[in-house]
Coordinates of C-alpha atoms in Angstrom, one line a residue:
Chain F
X1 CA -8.4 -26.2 -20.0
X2 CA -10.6 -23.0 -19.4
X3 CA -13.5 -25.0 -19.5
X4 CA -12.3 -26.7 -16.0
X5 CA -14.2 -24.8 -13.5
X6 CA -11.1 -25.8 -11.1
X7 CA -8.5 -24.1 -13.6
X8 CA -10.3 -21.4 -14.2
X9 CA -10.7 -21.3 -10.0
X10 CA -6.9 -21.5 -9.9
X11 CA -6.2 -19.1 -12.3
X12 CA -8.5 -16.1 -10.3
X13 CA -7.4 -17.0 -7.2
X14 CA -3.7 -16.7 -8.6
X15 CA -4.3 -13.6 -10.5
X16 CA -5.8 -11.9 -7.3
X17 CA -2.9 -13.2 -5.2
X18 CA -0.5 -11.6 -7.6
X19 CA -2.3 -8.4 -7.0
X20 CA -3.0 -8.4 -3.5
X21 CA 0.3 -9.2 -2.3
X22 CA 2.4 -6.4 -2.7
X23 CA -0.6 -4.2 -2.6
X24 CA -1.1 -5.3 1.3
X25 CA 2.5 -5.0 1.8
X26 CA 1.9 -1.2 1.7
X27 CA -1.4 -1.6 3.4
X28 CA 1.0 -3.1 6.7
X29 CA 3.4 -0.6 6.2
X30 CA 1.3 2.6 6.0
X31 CA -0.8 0.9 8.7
X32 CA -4.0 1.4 6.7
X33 CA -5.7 -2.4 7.9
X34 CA -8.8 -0.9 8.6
X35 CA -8.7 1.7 5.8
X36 CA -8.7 -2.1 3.3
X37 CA -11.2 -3.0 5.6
X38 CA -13.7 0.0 5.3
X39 CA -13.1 -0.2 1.0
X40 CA -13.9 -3.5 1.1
X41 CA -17.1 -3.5 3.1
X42 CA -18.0 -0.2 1.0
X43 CA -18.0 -2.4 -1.8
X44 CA -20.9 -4.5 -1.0
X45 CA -23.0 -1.0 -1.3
X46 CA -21.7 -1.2 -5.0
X47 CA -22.8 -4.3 -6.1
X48 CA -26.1 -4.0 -5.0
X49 CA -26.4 -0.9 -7.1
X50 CA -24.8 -2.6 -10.0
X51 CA -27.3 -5.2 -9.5
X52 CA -29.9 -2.6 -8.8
X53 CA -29.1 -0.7 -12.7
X54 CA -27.9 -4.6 -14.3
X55 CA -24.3 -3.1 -15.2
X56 CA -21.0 -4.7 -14.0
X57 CA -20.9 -5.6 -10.3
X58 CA -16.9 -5.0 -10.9
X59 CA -18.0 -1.3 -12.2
X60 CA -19.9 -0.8 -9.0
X61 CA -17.6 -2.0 -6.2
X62 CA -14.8 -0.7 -8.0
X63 CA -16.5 3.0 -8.1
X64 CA -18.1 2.0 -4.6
X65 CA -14.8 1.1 -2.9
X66 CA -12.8 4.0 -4.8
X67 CA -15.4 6.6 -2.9
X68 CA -15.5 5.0 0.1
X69 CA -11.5 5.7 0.1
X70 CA -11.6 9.3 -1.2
X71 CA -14.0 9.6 1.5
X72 CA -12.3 8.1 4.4
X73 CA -8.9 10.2 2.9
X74 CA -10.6 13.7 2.3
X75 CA -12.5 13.3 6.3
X76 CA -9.6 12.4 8.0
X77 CA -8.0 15.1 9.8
X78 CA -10.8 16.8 10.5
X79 CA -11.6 16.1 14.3
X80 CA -12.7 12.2 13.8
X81 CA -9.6 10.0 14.9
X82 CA -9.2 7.8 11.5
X83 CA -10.2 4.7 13.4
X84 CA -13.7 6.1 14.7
X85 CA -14.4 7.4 11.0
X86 CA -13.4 4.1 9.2
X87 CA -15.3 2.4 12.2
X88 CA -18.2 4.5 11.2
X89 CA -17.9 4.6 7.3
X90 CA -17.4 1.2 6.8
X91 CA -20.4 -0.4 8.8
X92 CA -22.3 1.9 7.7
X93 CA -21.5 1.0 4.0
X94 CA -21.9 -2.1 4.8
X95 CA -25.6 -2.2 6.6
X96 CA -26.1 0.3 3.4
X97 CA -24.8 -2.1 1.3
X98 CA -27.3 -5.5 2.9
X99 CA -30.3 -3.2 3.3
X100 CA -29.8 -2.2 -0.5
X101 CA -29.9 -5.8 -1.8
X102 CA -32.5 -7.2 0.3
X103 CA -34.7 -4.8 -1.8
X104 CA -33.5 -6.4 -4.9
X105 CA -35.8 -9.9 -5.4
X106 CA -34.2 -12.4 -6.6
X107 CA -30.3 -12.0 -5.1
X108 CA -31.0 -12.6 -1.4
X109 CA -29.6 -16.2 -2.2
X110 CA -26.5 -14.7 -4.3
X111 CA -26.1 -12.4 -1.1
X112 CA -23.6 -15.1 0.2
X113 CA -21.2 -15.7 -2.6
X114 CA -20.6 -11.4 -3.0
X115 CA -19.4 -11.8 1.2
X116 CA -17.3 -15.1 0.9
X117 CA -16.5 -15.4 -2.5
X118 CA -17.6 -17.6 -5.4
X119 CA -14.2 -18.5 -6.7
X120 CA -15.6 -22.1 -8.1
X121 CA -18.4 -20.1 -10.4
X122 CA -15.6 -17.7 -11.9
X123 CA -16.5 -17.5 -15.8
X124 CA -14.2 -16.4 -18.7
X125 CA -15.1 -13.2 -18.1
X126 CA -14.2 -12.7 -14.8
X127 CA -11.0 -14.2 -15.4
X128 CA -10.0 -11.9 -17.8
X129 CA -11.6 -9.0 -15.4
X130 CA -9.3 -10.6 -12.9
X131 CA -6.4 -10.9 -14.4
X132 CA -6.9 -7.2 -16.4
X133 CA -7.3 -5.6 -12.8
X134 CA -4.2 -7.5 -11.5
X135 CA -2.4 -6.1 -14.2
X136 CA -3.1 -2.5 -14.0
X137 CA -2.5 -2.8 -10.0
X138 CA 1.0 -4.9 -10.6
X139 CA 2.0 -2.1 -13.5
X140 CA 0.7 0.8 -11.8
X141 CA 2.8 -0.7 -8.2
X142 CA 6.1 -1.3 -10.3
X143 CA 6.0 2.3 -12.0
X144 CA 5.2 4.0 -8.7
X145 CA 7.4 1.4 -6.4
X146 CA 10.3 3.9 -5.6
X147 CA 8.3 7.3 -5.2
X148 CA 5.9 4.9 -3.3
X149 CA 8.4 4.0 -0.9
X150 CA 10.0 6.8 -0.3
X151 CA 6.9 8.5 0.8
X152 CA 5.9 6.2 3.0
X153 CA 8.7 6.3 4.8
X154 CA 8.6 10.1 5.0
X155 CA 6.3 12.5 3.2
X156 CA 8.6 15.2 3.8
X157 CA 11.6 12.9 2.3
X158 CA 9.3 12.3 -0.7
X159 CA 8.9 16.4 -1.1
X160 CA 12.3 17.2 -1.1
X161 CA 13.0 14.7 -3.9
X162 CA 10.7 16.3 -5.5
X163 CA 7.9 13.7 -5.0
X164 CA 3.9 14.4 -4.3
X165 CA 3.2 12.1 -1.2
X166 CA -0.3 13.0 -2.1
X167 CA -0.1 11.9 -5.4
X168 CA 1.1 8.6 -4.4
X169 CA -1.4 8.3 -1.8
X170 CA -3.7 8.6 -4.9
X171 CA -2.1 5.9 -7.0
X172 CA -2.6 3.9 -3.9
X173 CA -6.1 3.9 -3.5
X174 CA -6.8 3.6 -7.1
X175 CA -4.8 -0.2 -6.5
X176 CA -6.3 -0.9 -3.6
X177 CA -10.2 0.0 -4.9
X178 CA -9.0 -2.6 -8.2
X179 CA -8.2 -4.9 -6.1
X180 CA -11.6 -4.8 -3.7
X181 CA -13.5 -4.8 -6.9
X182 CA -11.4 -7.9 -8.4
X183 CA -11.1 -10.1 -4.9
X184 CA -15.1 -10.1 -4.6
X185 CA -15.5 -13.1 -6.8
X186 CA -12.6 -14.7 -5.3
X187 CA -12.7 -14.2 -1.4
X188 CA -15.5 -11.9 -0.7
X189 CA -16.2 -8.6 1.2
X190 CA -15.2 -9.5 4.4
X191 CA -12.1 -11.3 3.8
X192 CA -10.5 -9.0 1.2
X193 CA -8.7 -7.3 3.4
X194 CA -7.3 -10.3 5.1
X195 CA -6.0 -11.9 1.5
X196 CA -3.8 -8.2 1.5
X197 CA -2.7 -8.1 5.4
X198 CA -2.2 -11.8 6.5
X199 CA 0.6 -12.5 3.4
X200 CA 2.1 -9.5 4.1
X201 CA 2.3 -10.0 7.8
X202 CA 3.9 -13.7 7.1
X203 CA 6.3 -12.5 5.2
X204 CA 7.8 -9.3 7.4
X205 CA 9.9 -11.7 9.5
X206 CA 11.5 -13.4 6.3
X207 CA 12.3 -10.4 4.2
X208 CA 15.4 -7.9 4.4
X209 CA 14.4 -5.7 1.6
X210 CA 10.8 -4.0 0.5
X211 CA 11.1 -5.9 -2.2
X212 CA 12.0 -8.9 -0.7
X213 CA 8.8 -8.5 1.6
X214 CA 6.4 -8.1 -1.7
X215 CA 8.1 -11.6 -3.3
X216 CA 7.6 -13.8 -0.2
X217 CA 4.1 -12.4 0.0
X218 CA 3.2 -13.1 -3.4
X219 CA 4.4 -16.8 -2.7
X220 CA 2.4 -17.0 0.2
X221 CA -0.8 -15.5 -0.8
X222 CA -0.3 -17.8 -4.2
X223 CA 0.6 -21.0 -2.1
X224 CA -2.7 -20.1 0.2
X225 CA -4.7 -20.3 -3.0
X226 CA -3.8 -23.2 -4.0
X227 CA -3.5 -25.1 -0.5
X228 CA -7.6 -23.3 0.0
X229 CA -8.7 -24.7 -2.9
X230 CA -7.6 -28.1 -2.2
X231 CA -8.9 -28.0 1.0
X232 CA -12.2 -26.8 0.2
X233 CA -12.5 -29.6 -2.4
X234 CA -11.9 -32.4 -0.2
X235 CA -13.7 -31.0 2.6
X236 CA -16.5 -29.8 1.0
X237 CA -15.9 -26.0 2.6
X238 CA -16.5 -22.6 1.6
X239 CA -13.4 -22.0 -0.3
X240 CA -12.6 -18.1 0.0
X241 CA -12.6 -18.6 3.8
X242 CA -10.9 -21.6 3.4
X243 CA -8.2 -19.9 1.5
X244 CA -7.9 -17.2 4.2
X245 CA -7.9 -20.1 7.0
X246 CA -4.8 -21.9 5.1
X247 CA -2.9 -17.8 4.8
X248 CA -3.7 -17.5 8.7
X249 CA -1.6 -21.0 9.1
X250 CA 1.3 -19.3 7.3
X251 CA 0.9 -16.5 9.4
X252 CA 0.9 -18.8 12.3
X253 CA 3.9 -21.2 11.6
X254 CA 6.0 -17.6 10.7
X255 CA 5.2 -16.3 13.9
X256 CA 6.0 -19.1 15.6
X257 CA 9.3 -19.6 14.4
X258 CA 10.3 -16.4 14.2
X259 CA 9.7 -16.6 18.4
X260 CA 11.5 -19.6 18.7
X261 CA 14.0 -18.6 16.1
X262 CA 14.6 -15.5 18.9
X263 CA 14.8 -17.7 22.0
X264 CA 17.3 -19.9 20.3
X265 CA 20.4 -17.2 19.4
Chain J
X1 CA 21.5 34.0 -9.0
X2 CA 20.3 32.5 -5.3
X3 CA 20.0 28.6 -5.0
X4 CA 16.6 29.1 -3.4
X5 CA 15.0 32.8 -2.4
X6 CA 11.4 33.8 0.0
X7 CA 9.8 37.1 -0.2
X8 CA 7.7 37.9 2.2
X9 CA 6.7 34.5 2.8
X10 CA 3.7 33.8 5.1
X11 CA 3.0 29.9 6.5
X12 CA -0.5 29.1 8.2
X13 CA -1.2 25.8 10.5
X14 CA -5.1 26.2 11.2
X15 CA -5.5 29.2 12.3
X16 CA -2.3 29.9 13.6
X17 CA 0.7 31.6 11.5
X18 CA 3.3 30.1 12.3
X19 CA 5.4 32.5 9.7
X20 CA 4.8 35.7 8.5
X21 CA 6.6 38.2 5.8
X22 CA 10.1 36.0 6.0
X23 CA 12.5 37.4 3.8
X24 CA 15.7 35.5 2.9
X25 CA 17.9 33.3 0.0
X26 CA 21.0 31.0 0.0
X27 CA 23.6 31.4 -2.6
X28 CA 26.0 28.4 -3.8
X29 CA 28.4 27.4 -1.1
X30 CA 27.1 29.6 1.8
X31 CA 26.7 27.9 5.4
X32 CA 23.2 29.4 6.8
X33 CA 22.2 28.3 10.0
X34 CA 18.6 29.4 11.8
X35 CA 18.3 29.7 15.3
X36 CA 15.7 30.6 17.0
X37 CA 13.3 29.3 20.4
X38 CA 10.9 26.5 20.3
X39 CA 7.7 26.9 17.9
X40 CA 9.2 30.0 15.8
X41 CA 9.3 28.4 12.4
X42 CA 12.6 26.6 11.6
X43 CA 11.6 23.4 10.8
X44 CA 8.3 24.8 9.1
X45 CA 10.5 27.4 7.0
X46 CA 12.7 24.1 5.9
X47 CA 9.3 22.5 5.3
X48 CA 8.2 24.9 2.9
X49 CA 11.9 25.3 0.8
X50 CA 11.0 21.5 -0.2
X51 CA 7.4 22.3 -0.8
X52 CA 5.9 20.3 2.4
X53 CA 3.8 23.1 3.7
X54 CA 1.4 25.1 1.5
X55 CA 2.6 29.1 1.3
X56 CA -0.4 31.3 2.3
X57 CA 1.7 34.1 1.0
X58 CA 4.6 35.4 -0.4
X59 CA 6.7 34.5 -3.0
X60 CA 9.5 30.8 -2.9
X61 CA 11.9 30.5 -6.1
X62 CA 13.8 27.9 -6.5
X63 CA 17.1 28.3 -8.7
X64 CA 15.7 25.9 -12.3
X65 CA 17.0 21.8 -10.9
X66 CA 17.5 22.8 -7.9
X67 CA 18.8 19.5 -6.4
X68 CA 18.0 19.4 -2.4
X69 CA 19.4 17.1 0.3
X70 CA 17.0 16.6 3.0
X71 CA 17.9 15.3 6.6
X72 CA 14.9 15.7 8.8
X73 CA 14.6 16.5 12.3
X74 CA 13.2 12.7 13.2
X75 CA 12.7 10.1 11.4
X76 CA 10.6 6.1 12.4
X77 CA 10.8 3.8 9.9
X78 CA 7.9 1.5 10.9
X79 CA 8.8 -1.9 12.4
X80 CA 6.6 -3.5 9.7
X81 CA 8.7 -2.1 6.7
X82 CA 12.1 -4.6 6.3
X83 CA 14.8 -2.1 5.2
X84 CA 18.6 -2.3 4.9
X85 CA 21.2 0.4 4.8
X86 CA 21.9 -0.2 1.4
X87 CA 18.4 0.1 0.3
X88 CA 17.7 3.0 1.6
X89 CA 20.6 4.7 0.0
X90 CA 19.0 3.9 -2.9
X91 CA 15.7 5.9 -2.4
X92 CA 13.8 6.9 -4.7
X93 CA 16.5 6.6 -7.0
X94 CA 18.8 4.1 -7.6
X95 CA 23.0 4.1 -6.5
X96 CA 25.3 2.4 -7.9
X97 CA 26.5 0.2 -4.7
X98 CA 30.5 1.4 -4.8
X99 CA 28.6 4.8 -4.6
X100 CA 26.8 3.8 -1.6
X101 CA 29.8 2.5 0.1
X102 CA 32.0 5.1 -0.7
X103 CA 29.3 7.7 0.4
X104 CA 28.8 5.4 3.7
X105 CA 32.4 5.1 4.2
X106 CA 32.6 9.1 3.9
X107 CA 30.2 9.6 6.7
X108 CA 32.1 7.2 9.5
X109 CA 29.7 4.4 8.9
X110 CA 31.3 2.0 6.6
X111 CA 30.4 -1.9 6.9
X112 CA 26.4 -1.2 7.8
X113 CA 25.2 -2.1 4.2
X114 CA 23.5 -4.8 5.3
X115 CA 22.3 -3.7 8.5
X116 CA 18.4 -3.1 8.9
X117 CA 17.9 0.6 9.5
X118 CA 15.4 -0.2 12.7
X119 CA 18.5 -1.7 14.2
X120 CA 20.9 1.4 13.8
X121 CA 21.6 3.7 16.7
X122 CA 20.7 7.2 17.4
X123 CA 24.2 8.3 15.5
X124 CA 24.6 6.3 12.6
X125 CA 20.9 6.6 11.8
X126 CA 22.2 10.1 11.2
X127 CA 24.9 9.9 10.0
X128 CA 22.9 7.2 7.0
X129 CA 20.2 10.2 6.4
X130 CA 23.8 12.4 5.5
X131 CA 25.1 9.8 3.5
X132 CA 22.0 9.2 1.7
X133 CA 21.4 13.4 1.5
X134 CA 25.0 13.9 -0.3
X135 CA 24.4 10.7 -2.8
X136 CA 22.5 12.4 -4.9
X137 CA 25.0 15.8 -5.3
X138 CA 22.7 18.4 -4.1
X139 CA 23.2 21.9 -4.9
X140 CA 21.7 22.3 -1.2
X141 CA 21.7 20.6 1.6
X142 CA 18.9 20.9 3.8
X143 CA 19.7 19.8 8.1
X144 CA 16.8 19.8 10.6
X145 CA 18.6 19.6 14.0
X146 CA 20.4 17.1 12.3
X147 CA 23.1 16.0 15.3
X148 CA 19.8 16.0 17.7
X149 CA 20.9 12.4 19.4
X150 CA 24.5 12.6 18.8
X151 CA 27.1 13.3 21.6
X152 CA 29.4 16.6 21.6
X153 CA 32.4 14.6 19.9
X154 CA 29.6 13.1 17.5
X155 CA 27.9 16.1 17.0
X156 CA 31.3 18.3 16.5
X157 CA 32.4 15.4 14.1
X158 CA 29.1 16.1 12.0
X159 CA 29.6 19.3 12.1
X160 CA 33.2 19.3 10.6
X161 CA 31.8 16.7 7.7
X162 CA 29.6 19.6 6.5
X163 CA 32.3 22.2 5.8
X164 CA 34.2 19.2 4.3
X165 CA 30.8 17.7 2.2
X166 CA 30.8 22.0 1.0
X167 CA 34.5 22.3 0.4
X168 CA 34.1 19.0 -1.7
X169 CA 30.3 19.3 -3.5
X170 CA 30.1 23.0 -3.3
X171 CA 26.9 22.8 -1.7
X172 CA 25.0 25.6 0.4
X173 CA 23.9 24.1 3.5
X174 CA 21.4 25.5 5.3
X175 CA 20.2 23.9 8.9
X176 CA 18.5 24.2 11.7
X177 CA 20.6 24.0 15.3
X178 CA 19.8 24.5 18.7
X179 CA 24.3 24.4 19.3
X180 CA 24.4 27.5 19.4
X181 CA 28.5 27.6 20.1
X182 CA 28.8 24.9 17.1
X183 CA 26.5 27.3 15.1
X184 CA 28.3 30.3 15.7
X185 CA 31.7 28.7 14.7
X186 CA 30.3 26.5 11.6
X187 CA 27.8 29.6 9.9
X188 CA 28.7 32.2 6.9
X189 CA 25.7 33.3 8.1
X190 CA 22.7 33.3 10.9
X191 CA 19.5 33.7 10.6
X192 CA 17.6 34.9 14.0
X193 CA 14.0 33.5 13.8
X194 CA 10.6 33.5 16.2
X195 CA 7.7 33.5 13.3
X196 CA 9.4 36.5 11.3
X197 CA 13.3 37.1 10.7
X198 CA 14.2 38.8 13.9
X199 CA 17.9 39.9 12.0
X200 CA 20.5 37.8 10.1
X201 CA 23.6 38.6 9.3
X202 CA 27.6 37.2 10.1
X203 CA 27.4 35.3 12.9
X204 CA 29.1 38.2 15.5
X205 CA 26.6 40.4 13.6
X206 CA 23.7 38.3 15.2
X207 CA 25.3 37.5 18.5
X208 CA 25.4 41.1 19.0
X209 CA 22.0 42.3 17.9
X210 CA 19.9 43.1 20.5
X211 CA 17.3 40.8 19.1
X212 CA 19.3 37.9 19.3
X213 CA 19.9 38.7 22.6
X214 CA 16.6 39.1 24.0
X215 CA 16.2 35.6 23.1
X216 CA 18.8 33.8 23.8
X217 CA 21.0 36.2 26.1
X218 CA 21.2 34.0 29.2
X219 CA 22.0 31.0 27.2
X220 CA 24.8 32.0 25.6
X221 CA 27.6 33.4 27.8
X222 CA 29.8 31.1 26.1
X223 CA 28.7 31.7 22.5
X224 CA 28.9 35.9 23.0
X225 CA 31.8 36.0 25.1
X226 CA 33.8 35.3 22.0
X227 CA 32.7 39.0 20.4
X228 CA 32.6 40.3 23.8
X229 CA 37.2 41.3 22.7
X230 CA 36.4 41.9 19.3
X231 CA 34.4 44.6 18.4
X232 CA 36.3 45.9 15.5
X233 CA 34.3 44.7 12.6
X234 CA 31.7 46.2 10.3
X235 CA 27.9 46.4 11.1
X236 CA 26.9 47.5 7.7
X237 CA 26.7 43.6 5.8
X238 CA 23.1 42.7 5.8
X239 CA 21.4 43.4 9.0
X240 CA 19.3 45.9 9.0
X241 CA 18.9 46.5 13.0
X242 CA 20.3 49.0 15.3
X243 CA 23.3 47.0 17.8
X244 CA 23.2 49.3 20.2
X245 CA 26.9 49.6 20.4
X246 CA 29.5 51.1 18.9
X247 CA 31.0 51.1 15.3
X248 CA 34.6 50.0 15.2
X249 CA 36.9 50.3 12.4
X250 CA 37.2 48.2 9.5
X251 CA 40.4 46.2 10.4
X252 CA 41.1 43.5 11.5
X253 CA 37.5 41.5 10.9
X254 CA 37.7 37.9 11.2
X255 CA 35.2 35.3 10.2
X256 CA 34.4 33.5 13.9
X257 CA 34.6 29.9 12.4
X258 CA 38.0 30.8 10.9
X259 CA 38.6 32.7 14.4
X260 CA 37.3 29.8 16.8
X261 CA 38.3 26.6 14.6
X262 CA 40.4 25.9 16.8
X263 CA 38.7 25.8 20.0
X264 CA 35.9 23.8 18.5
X265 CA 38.2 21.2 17.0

């Protein structure tokens, strides 16, 4: 079956949705959109390198994105709102990023699949890449979850339990830079951050608990895989953006009812 | 031994310190309270007790598992983060749910299990924070203007849970209050700050010191006309000022919350 370029689309797409999920589920909640946003363009700066040196292009945007997050963490604070400085850091990364590939010969056609995705070329490799990085993201989220949660409600909460806000802060961006670096293949630079923030966002108005929030993400994102891939098949269309189109309808209809839902009690 | 003890502890923000050379320690069971104008360190001395604000110098034991209960001056719990009652209870660590309803139930909220905490009001959010403070049996519990919100009944009603919560855990509590009247009837002890320890002592110890005074003198007819009759107890039990009055004899002393319980009840 993993010779079927379309299983083995299915499978990365699913294994990215696992990850992705709950990981934008704390993205939403610590309102750090643009903070995904600035990793994932960072990113693209890494796989040209890695293309650059011929090592991993997961090695490089994974140590790309993780910098550009350390970065954006250790400058903030510092008499930059956060917005200008991710506004700043991440186009910058980015027009870093196109200015170092276009030295490279022979990518400028690839150039394409690293910003919207190359889901239907995913090899073996990647799929285990994919699936490896999920992994480490969904075991390092589950150990964390509690410590996690608490400090993001509160830092100072999380201190007198005798947590380390900043230390889960850490654990964070190490999740979020694996899953920049394992989301390339699948969606692309520019629409990582919307596979982590538009599930999320569906799911708020459904979900009582944190918990509860992460699940019906997870089904979402996993549903807007599948639904994407579909689409893109029969259409003939791009499929990362077409996965992020069919997430946005999700986003849409749960909106929507969620207003109507309010006008009607 | 002390549950938790600073020497000469020093607290920098920027450039400013905000606290310099504070001296003090709670033992088991003790009521401290710390008044003191706006900006002179309260909630930044409760800060660094749990460890939230780096020391710049001085010296902060804690007593070896020090368990702390921590109810901050304000707490948002962003709209984006679904989160019942019961849930939050059970951060970071988990409670057995007839613990959570009992401890509710304790602290005049029973039945809001499954409320959302975004949809609590101004006195049960409180009155939760408590709840969720005293589930975990602290050796000390930590209160950062903790009835700020609440009515007079509702604060008064807080108020009398902590001396129950310390007649039934054993806990030292040790919180910041701008009630001064509550404060004066509630404290084993009060500590007078504005950046350093102005004096601390029994509560007509502080009332009377001239330093206490200066700072809140107009404020507090009410508070210090309840010393104003009784000025026949010892000055010699921790304060280190000069009171500018007279020494009385050693009869007849009488601890003000035991004195005034009835007036504030």
């Amino acid at each position: 079956m993993l010779d079927d370029f379309l299983f083995r689309a299915t499978l990365a797409g699913l294994g990215v949705a696992l990850a992705a999920a709950p990981m934008g589920c704390f993205v939403v909640w610590r309102r750090m959109a643009y903070f995904g946003d600035a990793t994932a363009h960072a990113s693209i700066l890494g796989v040209a390198i890695a293309l650059a040196l011929s090592i991993s292009v997961f090695l490089g945007a994974l140590v790309m994105a993780l910098l550009m997050a350390l970065a954006v963490t250790g400058l903030s604070g510092r008499g930059y709102a956060v917005d200008t400085l991710l506004g700043v850091l991440a186009h910058s990364a980015l027009a870093f990023g196109l200015v170092a590939v276009s030295f490279l010969s022979g990518v400028r056609i690839d150039l394409m699949a690293y910003l919207f995705g190359d889901i239907l070329a995913v090899g073996r490799t990647d799929l285990a890449v994919i699936w490896g990085g999920a992994a480490v993201v969904l075991a390092l989220l589950a150990w964390r979850w509690s410590a996690l949660l608490t400090a993001t409600i509160n830092p100072d909460l999380a201190h007198a339990s005798g947590i380390d806000p900043r230390r889960e802060q850490l654990a964070l961006t190490l999740a979020l830079a694996v899953v920049v670096a394992v989301a390339i293949k699948v969606v692309g630079v520019l629409l990582i951050a919307a596979l982590l923030i538009i599930p999320a966002a569906a799911a708020r108005p459904f979900a009582r608990t944190p918990e509860g929030m992460a699940a019906i993400a997870v089904v979402v994102a996993a549903l807007s895989v599948l639904s994407g891939l579909q689409v893109s098949l029969m259409y003939d269309t791009p499929t990362g953006p077409s996965i992020v189109c069919v997430a946005a309808l999700f986003f849409a209809a749960s909106a929507l009812g969620t207003s109507l839902r309010r006008r009607l009690v | 031994m002390s549950l938790i003890e600073v020497r000469d502890l020093s607290v920098r923000y920027g450039g400013n310190t905000v606290l310099s050379h504070v001296d003090m320690s709670i033992d088991r069971g003790e009521i401290v309270t710390i008044v003191g104008p706006n900006g002179s360190g309260k909630s930044t001395l409760l800060r660094a007790l749990i460890g939230a604000v780096p020391i710049a110098a001085g010296r902060l034991t804690r007593a070896s598992g020090l368990s702390i209960g921590y109810v901050p001056q304000k707490l948002a719990i962003d709209p984006t983060l679904p989160m019942t009652v019961a849930r939050f209870m059970s951060l970071p660590r988990r409670q057995a749910p007839a613990d959570v309803e009992a401890a509710l139930e304790q602290a005049g909220v029973p039945d809001l299990s499954n409320r959302q905490m975004t949809n609590l009001s101004g006195g049960q959010f409180q009155r939760v924070m408590l709840a969720r403070a005293l589930l975990s049996s602290p050796d000390l519990l930590l209160l950062d203007e903790a009835t700020q919100g609440l009515d007079q009944p509702g604060s008064a009603a807080f108020y009398r849970q902590i001396e129950e919560v310390r007649a039934r855990l054993g806990c030292a509590v040790l919180m910041v209050s701008h009630e001064l009247h509550v404060v004066m009837s509630a404290s084993d002890r009060v500590i007078c700050l504005n950046g350093h320890v102005c004096c601390q002592g029994t509560p007509e110890i502080v009332a009377s010191a001239p330093e206490y005074r200066a700072l809140f003198g107009s404020g507090t007819q009410g508070a210090l006309a309840l010393y104003r009759h009784d000025h026949n107890h010892s000055h010699d039990d921790g304060c280190a000022h000069d009171h500018g009055h007279p020494q009385g004899t050693e009869s007849g002393v009488v601890p003000l919350h035991q004195a005034t319980r009835g007036k504030v009840h």
